[in-house]
Tab-separated table of C-alpha atoms in Angstrom:
chain	number	residue	atom	x	y	z
X	1	UNK	CA	-48.948	-43.667	21.415
X	2	UNK	CA	-52.403	-43.019	22.814
X	3	UNK	CA	-53.664	-39.501	22.217
X	4	UNK	CA	-53.679	-38.513	18.545
X	5	UNK	CA	-52.025	-35.153	17.923
X	6	UNK	CA	-53.527	-34.859	14.438
X	7	UNK	CA	-56.910	-33.697	15.725
X	8	UNK	CA	-55.532	-30.544	17.345
X	9	UNK	CA	-55.499	-27.252	15.416
X	10	UNK	CA	-53.223	-24.685	17.115
X	11	UNK	CA	-54.207	-21.038	17.444
X	12	UNK	CA	-52.957	-17.962	19.280
X	13	UNK	CA	-55.503	-15.905	21.192
X	14	UNK	CA	-55.973	-12.160	20.865
X	15	UNK	CA	-54.531	-11.771	24.369
X	16	UNK	CA	-51.183	-13.226	23.346
X	17	UNK	CA	-51.124	-11.287	20.080
X	18	UNK	CA	-51.610	-8.085	22.075
X	19	UNK	CA	-49.365	-8.889	25.054
X	20	UNK	CA	-46.601	-10.510	23.032
X	21	UNK	CA	-45.015	-13.939	22.982
X	22	UNK	CA	-43.395	-15.484	26.079
X	23	UNK	CA	-39.704	-14.568	26.196
X	24	UNK	CA	-38.680	-15.174	29.843
X	25	UNK	CA	-40.504	-18.115	31.392
X	26	UNK	CA	-40.366	-20.114	34.626
X	27	UNK	CA	-41.473	-23.723	34.150
X	28	UNK	CA	-42.988	-25.747	36.998
X	29	UNK	CA	-45.189	-28.782	37.474
X	30	UNK	CA	-48.822	-27.892	38.148
X	31	UNK	CA	-50.675	-29.642	40.942
X	32	UNK	CA	-52.783	-32.492	39.606
X	33	UNK	CA	-53.492	-36.010	40.823
X	34	UNK	CA	-54.663	-37.483	37.527
X	35	UNK	CA	-52.829	-35.471	34.836
X	36	UNK	CA	-49.286	-34.426	33.980
X	37	UNK	CA	-49.564	-30.637	33.761
X	38	UNK	CA	-46.823	-28.036	33.470
X	39	UNK	CA	-47.289	-24.356	34.228
X	40	UNK	CA	-45.409	-21.692	32.260
X	41	UNK	CA	-45.201	-18.255	33.893
X	42	UNK	CA	-43.988	-15.129	32.117
X	43	UNK	CA	-41.700	-13.171	34.435
X	44	UNK	CA	-42.435	-10.019	32.436
X	45	UNK	CA	-46.222	-9.971	32.368
X	46	UNK	CA	-47.271	-12.581	34.930
X	47	UNK	CA	-49.261	-14.443	32.284
X	48	UNK	CA	-49.637	-18.214	32.525
X	49	UNK	CA	-49.743	-20.957	29.911
X	50	UNK	CA	-50.658	-24.555	30.637
X	51	UNK	CA	-48.881	-27.519	29.061
X	52	UNK	CA	-50.671	-30.870	29.124
X	53	UNK	CA	-49.012	-34.249	28.581
X	54	UNK	CA	-52.055	-36.526	28.057
X	55	UNK	CA	-49.929	-39.689	27.741
X	56	UNK	CA	-47.205	-38.665	30.169
X	57	UNK	CA	-43.665	-38.037	28.957
X	58	UNK	CA	-43.985	-40.550	26.105
X	59	UNK	CA	-46.724	-38.811	24.142
X	60	UNK	CA	-47.666	-35.436	22.672
X	61	UNK	CA	-46.936	-32.146	24.398
X	62	UNK	CA	-49.886	-29.773	24.177
X	63	UNK	CA	-49.389	-26.057	24.870
X	64	UNK	CA	-52.534	-24.127	25.828
X	65	UNK	CA	-52.771	-20.361	25.323
X	66	UNK	CA	-53.987	-19.715	28.840
X	67	UNK	CA	-53.713	-20.985	32.430
X	68	UNK	CA	-55.796	-24.173	32.047
X	69	UNK	CA	-55.942	-27.146	29.708
X	70	UNK	CA	-59.405	-25.958	28.660
X	71	UNK	CA	-57.902	-22.893	26.957
X	72	UNK	CA	-57.244	-22.865	23.183
X	73	UNK	CA	-54.365	-25.006	21.970
X	74	UNK	CA	-51.374	-22.882	20.948
X	75	UNK	CA	-48.859	-25.587	19.903
X	76	UNK	CA	-48.573	-29.366	19.744
X	77	UNK	CA	-45.410	-31.483	19.690
X	78	UNK	CA	-45.473	-35.189	18.868
X	79	UNK	CA	-43.099	-37.920	17.715
X	80	UNK	CA	-42.634	-38.077	13.959
X	81	UNK	CA	-40.822	-41.437	13.801
X	82	UNK	CA	-40.755	-44.668	15.815
X	83	UNK	CA	-37.174	-44.162	16.981
X	84	UNK	CA	-38.169	-40.980	18.761
X	85	UNK	CA	-35.439	-38.918	17.098
X	86	UNK	CA	-37.763	-36.628	15.138
X	87	UNK	CA	-40.575	-34.488	16.461
X	88	UNK	CA	-43.277	-32.561	14.621
X	89	UNK	CA	-44.033	-29.139	16.089
X	90	UNK	CA	-47.421	-27.798	15.007
X	91	UNK	CA	-47.352	-23.999	15.076
X	92	UNK	CA	-50.336	-21.628	14.893
X	93	UNK	CA	-51.109	-18.998	12.303
X	94	UNK	CA	-48.991	-15.847	12.629
X	95	UNK	CA	-50.899	-12.826	11.237
X	96	UNK	CA	-47.961	-10.483	11.841
X	97	UNK	CA	-45.716	-12.751	9.764
X	98	UNK	CA	-48.515	-13.438	7.267
X	99	UNK	CA	-48.058	-17.183	7.711
X	100	UNK	CA	-50.675	-19.875	8.204
X	101	UNK	CA	-50.624	-22.866	10.580
X	102	UNK	CA	-47.846	-25.312	9.777
X	103	UNK	CA	-45.662	-28.116	11.087
X	104	UNK	CA	-41.900	-27.860	11.630
X	105	UNK	CA	-39.489	-30.761	12.225
X	106	UNK	CA	-37.301	-30.904	15.330
X	107	UNK	CA	-34.478	-33.472	15.269
X	108	UNK	CA	-32.573	-35.172	18.099
X	109	UNK	CA	-29.018	-36.258	17.267
X	110	UNK	CA	-28.217	-38.970	19.822
X	111	UNK	CA	-24.701	-39.463	21.116
X	112	UNK	CA	-22.497	-39.024	24.136
X	113	UNK	CA	-23.617	-36.201	26.399
X	114	UNK	CA	-20.953	-33.844	25.083
X	115	UNK	CA	-21.934	-34.427	21.447
X	116	UNK	CA	-25.707	-34.685	21.872
X	117	UNK	CA	-27.704	-31.942	20.191
X	118	UNK	CA	-31.151	-31.064	18.901
X	119	UNK	CA	-31.750	-28.906	15.845
X	120	UNK	CA	-34.391	-27.346	13.622
X	121	UNK	CA	-34.591	-25.086	10.592
X	122	UNK	CA	-37.225	-22.386	10.318
X	123	UNK	CA	-37.969	-19.254	8.312
X	124	UNK	CA	-37.232	-16.194	10.432
X	125	UNK	CA	-37.895	-12.491	10.000
X	126	UNK	CA	-40.673	-10.661	8.200
X	127	UNK	CA	-41.526	-10.338	4.489
X	128	UNK	CA	-38.470	-9.069	2.557
X	129	UNK	CA	-36.083	-9.966	5.403
X	130	UNK	CA	-37.407	-13.529	5.698
X	131	UNK	CA	-34.812	-16.273	5.403
X	132	UNK	CA	-34.201	-19.837	6.552
X	133	UNK	CA	-31.847	-20.353	9.486
X	134	UNK	CA	-30.640	-23.456	11.301
X	135	UNK	CA	-30.709	-23.532	15.100
X	136	UNK	CA	-29.013	-26.035	17.404
X	137	UNK	CA	-29.684	-26.730	21.072
X	138	UNK	CA	-26.297	-27.608	22.582
X	139	UNK	CA	-25.532	-28.722	26.126
X	140	UNK	CA	-24.021	-25.946	28.199
X	141	UNK	CA	-22.424	-25.369	31.577
X	142	UNK	CA	-21.311	-21.924	30.489
X	143	UNK	CA	-21.995	-18.346	31.427
X	144	UNK	CA	-25.304	-18.235	29.537
X	145	UNK	CA	-26.829	-20.870	31.822
X	146	UNK	CA	-25.047	-19.647	34.954
X	147	UNK	CA	-26.508	-16.182	34.360
X	148	UNK	CA	-29.974	-17.584	35.075
X	149	UNK	CA	-28.973	-17.943	38.774
X	150	UNK	CA	-30.983	-21.119	39.177
X	151	UNK	CA	-29.189	-23.847	37.258
X	152	UNK	CA	-25.667	-25.183	36.844
X	153	UNK	CA	-26.306	-26.887	33.526
X	154	UNK	CA	-28.704	-26.703	30.643
X	155	UNK	CA	-28.848	-25.945	26.939
X	156	UNK	CA	-28.089	-22.972	24.724
X	157	UNK	CA	-29.821	-22.368	21.399
X	158	UNK	CA	-27.267	-21.349	18.794
X	159	UNK	CA	-28.089	-19.855	15.409
X	160	UNK	CA	-25.727	-21.689	13.071
X	161	UNK	CA	-23.222	-19.211	11.595
X	162	UNK	CA	-22.334	-18.767	7.956
X	163	UNK	CA	-18.962	-20.096	6.772
X	164	UNK	CA	-17.287	-16.628	6.785
X	165	UNK	CA	-18.492	-16.156	10.357
X	166	UNK	CA	-17.030	-19.524	11.442
X	167	UNK	CA	-13.696	-18.670	9.833
X	168	UNK	CA	-13.420	-15.266	11.504
X	169	UNK	CA	-14.392	-16.282	15.041
X	170	UNK	CA	-11.016	-17.929	15.651
X	171	UNK	CA	-9.361	-14.550	15.251
X	172	UNK	CA	-11.785	-12.893	17.686
X	173	UNK	CA	-12.048	-15.119	20.796
X	174	UNK	CA	-13.525	-12.237	22.814
X	175	UNK	CA	-16.804	-12.656	20.912
X	176	UNK	CA	-17.567	-15.850	22.805
X	177	UNK	CA	-18.088	-13.858	25.988
X	178	UNK	CA	-20.496	-11.577	24.143
X	179	UNK	CA	-23.199	-14.150	23.454
X	180	UNK	CA	-21.535	-16.249	20.767
X	181	UNK	CA	-20.583	-19.934	20.672
X	182	UNK	CA	-17.078	-21.160	19.852
X	183	UNK	CA	-17.975	-21.595	16.163
X	184	UNK	CA	-19.288	-18.038	15.873
X	185	UNK	CA	-22.970	-18.879	16.156
X	186	UNK	CA	-25.086	-16.427	18.129
X	187	UNK	CA	-26.753	-17.671	21.319
X	188	UNK	CA	-30.417	-16.712	20.924
X	189	UNK	CA	-32.003	-18.620	23.835
X	190	UNK	CA	-31.055	-20.637	26.904
X	191	UNK	CA	-32.710	-23.332	28.972
X	192	UNK	CA	-31.609	-23.968	32.560
X	193	UNK	CA	-32.594	-27.328	34.055
X	194	UNK	CA	-33.787	-27.417	37.654
X	195	UNK	CA	-34.986	-30.873	38.623
X	196	UNK	CA	-36.626	-30.118	41.959
X	197	UNK	CA	-39.895	-31.452	43.307
X	198	UNK	CA	-41.862	-28.779	41.462
X	199	UNK	CA	-39.416	-26.914	39.249
X	200	UNK	CA	-38.550	-28.078	35.752
X	201	UNK	CA	-36.451	-25.194	34.514
X	202	UNK	CA	-36.225	-21.706	33.101
X	203	UNK	CA	-36.423	-20.514	29.478
X	204	UNK	CA	-35.043	-17.196	28.314
X	205	UNK	CA	-34.475	-15.591	24.924
X	206	UNK	CA	-31.202	-13.775	24.342
X	207	UNK	CA	-29.576	-11.632	21.657
X	208	UNK	CA	-31.583	-11.352	18.463
X	209	UNK	CA	-33.983	-13.942	19.823
X	210	UNK	CA	-35.057	-11.423	22.440
X	211	UNK	CA	-35.348	-8.384	20.158
X	212	UNK	CA	-38.133	-9.969	18.096
X	213	UNK	CA	-36.108	-9.667	14.903
X	214	UNK	CA	-36.389	-13.414	14.256
X	215	UNK	CA	-40.183	-13.374	14.444
X	216	UNK	CA	-43.019	-14.818	16.495
X	217	UNK	CA	-42.805	-18.302	14.995
X	218	UNK	CA	-39.179	-18.560	16.063
X	219	UNK	CA	-40.092	-17.630	19.646
X	220	UNK	CA	-42.761	-20.322	19.813
X	221	UNK	CA	-40.473	-22.891	18.171
X	222	UNK	CA	-37.672	-22.097	20.620
X	223	UNK	CA	-40.010	-22.463	23.602
X	224	UNK	CA	-41.628	-25.667	22.320
X	225	UNK	CA	-38.294	-27.274	21.474
X	226	UNK	CA	-36.756	-26.450	24.869
X	227	UNK	CA	-39.589	-28.151	26.729
X	228	UNK	CA	-39.474	-31.078	24.297
X	229	UNK	CA	-35.841	-31.657	25.282
X	230	UNK	CA	-36.710	-31.561	28.975
X	231	UNK	CA	-39.602	-33.995	28.538
X	232	UNK	CA	-37.422	-36.265	26.402
X	233	UNK	CA	-34.870	-36.415	29.223
X	234	UNK	CA	-37.588	-37.628	31.595
X	235	UNK	CA	-38.281	-40.755	29.524
């Protein structure tokens, strides 16, 4: 695959720890003749993060905690199997969550466009409220994506509901218009695709994803997984 992702050790700089994690981000190609670079811009703070694809869209995705690919590495995504259906997402230490660096698995379930999805499980919350939740990126043409005002299709990240929640949603269809999917899962992030000459898309946390309740690691995992999907679609 070319560049080895194993040599990279992710970290988050003091600037990001102080300013907060990226929650509303515009994603565009950066100008470069020799490298595939992607620029992430926070619409809240104006901060920039650089993403470097050293082997193009077929290799690792390296997120830098700053505006250049010389800044510290914040996250790394690489293929975990030969079929390209599993990705390893290397996350940095999270002092606020009291968690060290680790790797999470992100899975692509291939199928027809309507049934295609990506999913991951991750511990969310802090200390006594920490728990494991499953999240699914599902294709969407709905109001969540349309609300971004820059895309007609994309993906919504749904926190998989408990069984009681799935059973009750059928009796309360109005909840779907309040940030919930048809099965009762809460929409916690959206990705709007914008395949222009320079634009790649737009990432935005929603619901409990935006409040910070799910934790810093979730925010980074949501961002990394959304861009992984977009890069995977370019192959």
